[in-house]
Structure formats: structure tokens, C-alpha cells
Short mmCIF file of C-alpha atoms in Angstrom, two decimals:
data_model
loop_
_atom_site.label_atom_id
_atom_site.label_comp_id
_atom_site.label_asym_id
_atom_site.label_seq_id
_atom_site.Cartn_x
_atom_site.Cartn_y
_atom_site.Cartn_z
CA MET A 1 14.17 8.60 -28.75
CA VAL A 2 13.66 4.78 -28.99
CA ASN A 3 16.86 3.69 -28.45
CA PHE A 4 17.62 5.58 -25.44
CA LEU A 5 14.33 4.41 -23.44
CA PHE A 6 15.40 0.93 -24.71
CA LEU A 7 18.88 1.36 -22.93
CA ARG A 8 17.23 2.79 -19.72
CA HIS A 9 15.46 -0.16 -19.18
CA THR A 10 18.06 -2.96 -19.86
CA ILE A 11 20.09 -1.02 -17.76
CA LEU A 12 17.55 -1.12 -14.80
CA VAL A 13 16.92 -4.77 -15.87
CA ILE A 14 20.51 -5.01 -15.33
CA LEU A 15 20.67 -3.18 -12.20
CA ILE A 16 17.71 -5.17 -10.47
CA ASN A 17 19.03 -8.97 -11.31
CA GLY A 18 22.58 -7.95 -10.48
CA MET A 19 21.30 -7.10 -7.00
CA THR A 20 19.41 -10.04 -6.68
CA LEU A 21 22.17 -12.64 -8.22
CA PHE A 22 24.91 -10.86 -6.32
CA PRO A 23 23.25 -9.35 -2.90
CA PRO A 24 25.28 -7.43 -0.72
CA ASN A 25 25.80 -8.23 3.04
CA TYR A 26 22.65 -5.99 3.76
CA LEU A 27 19.17 -6.28 1.80
CA TYR A 28 18.37 -2.77 1.52
CA ALA A 29 14.98 -1.97 1.03
CA ALA A 30 13.84 -5.09 1.80
CA PHE A 31 10.04 -5.09 2.33
CA ASP A 32 10.28 -1.40 1.35
CA SER A 33 6.89 -1.33 -0.17
CA ASN A 34 3.65 0.67 1.29
CA ILE A 35 1.25 -2.08 0.10
CA LEU A 36 -1.33 0.88 -1.12
CA SER A 37 -4.62 0.00 -3.12
CA PRO A 38 -4.62 1.97 -6.56
CA ILE A 39 -6.74 4.63 -5.35
CA GLN A 40 -4.73 5.39 -2.41
CA ASN A 41 -1.73 5.82 -4.54
CA ALA A 42 -3.86 8.04 -6.85
CA ALA A 43 -4.86 10.26 -4.15
CA GLY A 44 -1.05 11.20 -3.13
CA ALA A 45 -0.01 7.68 -1.96
CA PHE A 46 -2.56 8.41 1.15
CA PRO A 47 -1.24 5.79 3.93
CA PHE A 48 -4.76 5.78 4.97
CA SER A 49 -8.30 4.23 3.76
CA VAL A 50 -10.24 5.83 2.37
CA TYR A 51 -12.99 3.91 1.63
CA GLY A 52 -14.53 0.71 3.23
CA ASN A 53 -14.96 -2.51 2.09
CA SER A 54 -11.80 -2.01 0.08
CA LEU A 55 -8.25 -3.28 -0.53
CA SER A 56 -6.70 -0.55 1.26
CA SER A 57 -7.60 -2.37 4.58
CA ILE A 58 -4.15 -4.33 3.97
CA SER A 59 -2.31 -1.25 4.95
CA ASP A 60 -4.89 0.36 7.29
CA PRO A 61 -6.93 -2.42 9.07
CA SER A 62 -8.88 0.41 11.28
CA ASN A 63 -11.29 0.63 8.83
CA LEU A 64 -12.55 -2.53 9.31
CA THR A 65 -15.79 -2.48 11.23
CA SER A 66 -17.89 -4.92 13.30
CA THR A 67 -20.47 -5.20 10.79
CA GLN A 68 -18.18 -5.46 8.14
CA PRO A 69 -20.12 -7.35 5.01
CA LEU A 70 -17.62 -10.36 3.32
CA PHE A 71 -15.51 -8.44 0.67
CA GLY A 72 -12.59 -9.62 -1.56
CA ALA A 73 -10.22 -7.03 -3.57
CA GLY A 74 -6.99 -7.31 -5.27
CA ALA A 75 -4.66 -5.43 -7.50
CA ILE A 76 -1.36 -5.45 -9.37
CA SER A 77 1.23 -3.07 -10.73
CA ARG A 78 4.71 -3.38 -12.15
CA LYS A 79 6.78 -0.64 -10.52
CA PHE A 80 8.58 1.83 -13.16
CA GLY A 81 6.89 -0.44 -15.50
CA LEU A 82 9.29 -3.43 -15.11
CA ARG A 83 7.93 -7.17 -15.16
CA ASP A 84 10.63 -7.70 -12.78
CA LEU A 85 9.44 -5.29 -10.11
CA THR A 86 5.82 -6.85 -10.35
CA GLU A 87 3.53 -6.49 -6.81
CA SER A 88 0.51 -8.38 -6.70
CA ILE A 89 -2.00 -7.84 -3.65
CA ILE A 90 -5.63 -10.06 -2.21
CA PHE A 91 -7.22 -9.39 1.00
CA VAL A 92 -10.29 -10.35 2.17
CA GLY A 93 -12.63 -9.24 5.04
CA SER A 94 -15.90 -9.68 7.14
CA HIS A 95 -16.32 -9.61 10.61
CA TYR A 96 -16.60 -12.00 13.69
CA LYS A 97 -18.93 -11.11 17.02
CA ASP A 98 -17.48 -7.19 17.88
CA LEU A 99 -14.51 -7.86 15.50
CA GLY A 100 -13.83 -6.64 11.66
CA ILE A 101 -11.34 -9.41 10.76
CA GLY A 102 -9.35 -9.47 7.35
CA LEU A 103 -6.57 -11.77 5.61
CA GLY A 104 -4.39 -10.13 2.84
CA LEU A 105 -1.11 -11.27 0.90
CA ALA A 106 1.14 -9.17 -0.76
CA LYS A 107 4.18 -10.72 -3.41
CA PHE A 108 6.78 -8.82 -4.82
CA GLY A 109 9.77 -9.50 -7.17
CA ASN A 110 10.34 -12.51 -9.72
CA GLU A 111 11.67 -15.66 -9.57
CA THR A 112 15.20 -14.74 -8.67
CA TYR A 113 14.33 -12.81 -5.83
CA LYS A 114 10.67 -12.64 -3.96
CA GLU A 115 9.32 -10.92 -1.36
CA THR A 116 5.84 -12.50 0.33
CA THR A 117 4.06 -10.60 3.19
CA LEU A 118 1.05 -12.27 4.91
CA SER A 119 -1.19 -10.27 7.17
CA ILE A 120 -4.07 -11.13 9.66
CA SER A 121 -5.94 -8.24 10.67
CA ALA A 122 -8.76 -7.09 13.36
CA THR A 123 -10.55 -4.21 14.72
CA ASN A 124 -12.70 -2.81 17.28
CA ASN A 125 -14.84 -0.06 17.79
CA ILE A 126 -14.31 2.24 21.17
CA LYS A 127 -17.28 4.50 21.87
CA ASP A 128 -18.00 4.77 17.98
CA LEU A 129 -15.91 7.62 17.44
CA LEU A 130 -12.40 5.72 17.61
CA MET A 131 -11.47 2.70 15.55
CA VAL A 132 -8.23 0.77 16.65
CA GLY A 133 -6.29 -1.86 14.11
CA LEU A 134 -3.78 -4.53 14.45
CA SER A 135 -2.50 -6.46 11.74
CA PHE A 136 0.08 -9.11 12.40
CA GLN A 137 2.35 -9.42 9.79
CA PHE A 138 4.69 -12.43 8.42
CA TYR A 139 7.36 -11.84 6.22
CA GLN A 140 9.28 -14.24 3.65
CA LEU A 141 12.11 -13.61 1.99
CA ASN A 142 12.98 -15.90 -0.93
CA ILE A 143 16.83 -15.30 -3.00
CA LEU A 144 17.29 -18.30 -5.98
CA ASN A 145 20.58 -20.13 -5.11
CA TYR A 146 20.72 -18.59 -1.41
CA GLY A 147 17.58 -20.13 0.26
CA GLN A 148 15.13 -18.01 2.54
CA ASP A 149 14.17 -16.67 5.65
CA ASN A 150 11.30 -15.36 8.03
CA SER A 151 10.48 -12.88 10.21
CA PHE A 152 7.40 -11.63 11.95
CA GLY A 153 5.64 -8.13 12.43
CA PHE A 154 2.91 -6.10 13.44
CA LYS A 155 0.89 -2.72 12.54
CA LEU A 156 -1.12 -0.71 14.87
CA SER A 157 -3.38 1.92 13.36
CA ALA A 158 -5.79 3.94 14.69
CA ARG A 159 -8.44 6.72 13.38
CA TYR A 160 -10.98 9.08 15.51
CA LYS A 161 -13.62 10.57 14.13
CA MET A 162 -13.83 14.48 15.17
CA ASN A 163 -17.10 15.45 13.38
CA ALA A 164 -19.28 14.54 10.21
CA LYS A 165 -16.17 15.59 7.49
CA LEU A 166 -12.84 15.04 9.39
CA GLU A 167 -10.80 11.91 10.65
CA ALA A 168 -7.69 11.97 12.44
CA LEU A 169 -5.53 8.90 11.55
CA MET A 170 -2.35 7.50 12.65
CA SER A 171 -0.03 4.12 12.59
CA ILE A 172 3.01 2.42 13.57
CA LEU A 173 4.45 -0.45 11.34
CA ASN A 174 7.16 -2.79 13.06
CA ALA A 175 7.54 -0.82 16.58
CA HIS A 176 9.30 -3.77 18.24
CA GLY A 177 12.38 -3.87 15.16
CA PRO A 178 11.93 -6.66 13.53
CA VAL A 179 15.02 -8.39 11.41
CA ILE A 180 15.49 -10.87 8.72
CA GLY A 181 18.21 -12.58 7.13
CA GLN A 182 21.75 -13.56 8.10
CA SER A 183 22.67 -10.26 8.37
CA LYS A 184 19.83 -9.31 10.38
CA GLU A 185 18.39 -6.75 8.41
CA ASN A 186 16.23 -4.18 10.13
CA LEU A 187 12.71 -4.23 8.64
CA PRO A 188 11.24 -1.08 7.82
CA GLN A 189 9.77 0.93 10.62
CA VAL A 190 7.20 3.49 9.69
CA ILE A 191 5.17 6.23 11.39
CA SER A 192 2.21 7.78 9.46
CA GLY A 193 -0.25 10.30 10.33
CA GLY A 194 -3.06 12.44 8.79
CA LEU A 195 -6.35 14.18 8.25
CA LEU A 196 -9.28 12.73 5.79
CA MET A 197 -11.55 15.33 4.65
CA LYS A 198 -14.68 15.06 3.52
CA PRO A 199 -15.94 18.78 2.79
CA SER A 200 -18.95 17.65 0.63
CA PRO A 201 -20.20 13.90 -0.25
CA LYS A 202 -18.38 14.39 -3.91
CA ILE A 203 -14.87 15.57 -2.61
CA THR A 204 -12.36 13.88 -0.12
CA GLY A 205 -8.96 15.61 0.30
CA GLN A 206 -6.34 14.35 2.47
CA VAL A 207 -3.03 15.84 4.14
CA SER A 208 -0.48 13.40 5.67
CA PHE A 209 2.76 12.06 6.38
CA SER A 210 4.77 8.88 6.23
CA HIS A 211 8.39 8.76 8.38
CA ASP A 212 10.55 5.43 7.55
CA THR A 213 12.78 5.93 10.55
CA ASP A 214 16.27 5.47 8.33
CA PHE A 215 15.05 8.22 5.72
CA PRO A 216 13.16 11.61 5.52
CA ILE A 217 9.78 12.36 6.53
CA SER A 218 7.39 11.61 3.16
CA THR A 219 4.82 14.26 3.25
CA ARG A 220 1.74 13.77 1.49
CA PHE A 221 -1.74 15.75 -0.35
CA GLY A 222 -4.53 14.60 -2.38
CA VAL A 223 -7.88 14.73 -3.14
CA ILE A 224 -10.72 12.52 -4.71
CA TRP A 225 -13.78 14.35 -6.80
CA GLU A 226 -16.81 12.36 -7.78
CA PRO A 227 -17.87 14.59 -11.09
CA VAL A 228 -20.65 12.37 -11.87
CA ASN A 229 -22.00 9.62 -9.92
CA HIS A 230 -20.00 6.09 -9.73
CA PHE A 231 -16.83 8.25 -11.40
CA HIS A 232 -14.10 9.42 -9.43
CA ILE A 233 -11.11 11.25 -10.15
CA ALA A 234 -7.87 11.55 -7.98
CA ILE A 235 -4.64 13.50 -8.12
CA GLY A 236 -1.93 14.26 -5.71
CA LYS A 237 1.67 15.08 -4.65
CA VAL A 238 4.37 13.16 -2.78
CA ASN A 239 7.55 14.92 -1.21
CA GLN A 240 10.53 12.88 -0.09
CA PRO A 241 10.28 11.35 -3.01
CA ASN A 242 8.99 13.89 -5.43
CA ILE A 243 6.12 11.84 -7.04
CA PHE A 244 3.04 13.11 -8.68
CA THR A 245 -0.17 10.98 -8.85
CA THR A 246 -3.09 10.37 -10.69
CA GLY A 247 -5.90 8.11 -11.16
CA GLY A 248 -9.69 7.12 -10.52
CA MET A 249 -12.45 4.76 -9.71
CA PHE A 250 -15.51 3.40 -11.08
CA THR A 251 -18.41 1.57 -8.73
CA PHE A 252 -20.93 -0.69 -10.27
CA LYS A 253 -23.50 -2.27 -7.78
CA ASN A 254 -21.09 -4.18 -5.49
CA PHE A 255 -18.09 -3.91 -7.72
CA ARG A 256 -15.33 -1.30 -7.53
CA ILE A 257 -12.79 -0.80 -10.26
CA GLU A 258 -9.26 1.47 -9.35
CA ILE A 259 -6.69 2.90 -11.64
CA GLY A 260 -3.55 4.50 -9.94
CA TYR A 261 -0.80 6.24 -11.91
CA LEU A 262 2.49 7.53 -10.13
CA SER A 263 5.18 9.66 -11.80
CA TYR A 264 8.43 9.91 -10.64
CA ALA A 265 9.69 13.07 -11.38
CA ASN A 266 13.41 12.74 -10.29
CA LEU A 267 13.44 9.33 -12.29
CA GLY A 268 11.85 9.65 -15.54
CA LEU A 269 9.73 6.99 -14.70
CA VAL A 270 5.82 5.78 -13.76
CA THR A 271 3.93 3.07 -12.34
CA TYR A 272 1.11 1.56 -12.98
CA GLN A 273 -1.25 0.00 -10.63
CA THR A 274 -4.87 -1.55 -11.34
CA GLY A 275 -7.38 -3.04 -9.08
CA ILE A 276 -10.73 -4.47 -8.67
CA SER A 277 -13.03 -5.20 -5.58
CA TYR A 278 -16.01 -6.88 -4.65
CA THR A 279 -18.45 -6.62 -1.59
CA ARG A 280 -21.23 -9.20 -0.75
CA LEU A 281 -23.71 -6.58 0.77
#
């Protein structure tokens, strides 16, 4: 069993390094990461923010507000448990006049192949019930011995508070069709939507979809439960690809610690993610 796991790990590393050392004409899956926080991933890879003042603002700027306190958050993960597939994320948010604002940075890859995404976000409230956020993305791709290239994109997200227990959400990423590299590889164009439900103060549920225009629609389901004060448990399911998710969150004064776990059923591989955030109230 140990030899089999070692062999599988070795094969994966060879394939990953082979793709970066001898890249094809098209950079398949470049910047394909969703850049989600650990609790988002734990609750079914929910493409929208569940909590304010959190790392999830980097993927969903609509939860920033005009009264946003200063906060900072970060997370790190190794996709499939591989060091070469390390992803790190940091985000800082606050407010300026009538806008919620934020600055985020995400890095993925290794010294041979590296992706960097810088995001600048702003959100405005419309009639208290509708929040609209816009995030400008700066993409940089760096491949050892092949050089680097840059591109710009944007993300539009919105959430509508239907009542005290239900919110409707949507987002569009890179609707203008940005490209990168000499081969003019298309960067992901993703349309997402969902419902965020809070039937009680202790339970939060989500049902959502995410559609990368080059792939089938991915549906997501998840629940977050707070069995005791300050401790949350999350579980979820993703279809396309087939992923089971779980994790948790612990809050203490101004700190929030999150853990996400994703199990890829068809691959027999797992991804762990840990994160921490701090809010200056």
C-alpha cells in the first residue's frame, strides 16, 4: 500500500513538472483556481461569501460594506497534497466613504510554473437590500526559461437580501474574454449563482452552481452548523467534478480560524486548506 501511494505521488509530480517544463501551445487550466476560503470549500465549495470580514471577499466582493471594519485574512493549501501545487491567499479589507474596499493577492504553483492574481475590489449598497461588488483582476503567469505574461480581467458580483433568512447571489468572471500568453489562451469565464439560507442563527445552508463556459455546469450543496458557541462544522457536495467537502471554523474574539477538506472521489486524492482572519472592530 505504501509503495502504491509513493508511486502515485511520483507519477503526479512527473506529470505536473512535465507540463511546466515542456508546455504545450495552449496553457490548459491556467488560472483555473476558484480562490475560495477554507470555510467556503468546506461547505460545498460555495462560490460566494458566507461571513463578513473574511477571506471569502477575494472571490465575492459583494459582501464588503460601506461600514466595513479593517480586517486581514490569509490561507494556504496544497492541492491533492502536493507541494508543487501550493496555493496561498491574502486579503485586506476596509471602507472608504460610501464604498467597501479590498485588496487581495493569490499565488499558485512552484518555482518552475507560477500564477499570481492581484485583485482590487469595491462594493456599494443600493437601497440597503442590494449589494453590488466589482473586482479588477491582474493576472501574471511566469514559466521558468519561457518568460512571463500579464493580463487584466474583472469580476462582477451582487447579492439581494430577499428576507431575513434568504439571500440570492450571482457573479460573472471575465465576461470580456481576456487572454494570456503568445498563444492567446483564454482565461476562465465563469458564471455563478446561488441561494444562501439561514433558517436559524445556528444553521446556514447553500445551494449554488458555477459554470465555467468551457465545462459542464457544476452544482454545489452545503451546510454549516454551530453546535456550540464559536465552533462551526461544515459539510458539502460538489457535482462536476465529484467532490465531498467538510471542515470547520473556530472564532475567538477578533480571530477566525478555518479548515477545509476536499475529497476527490474519482481521483482518490484530497486537498487540505487552513486559514486565519483578524478583524479590527
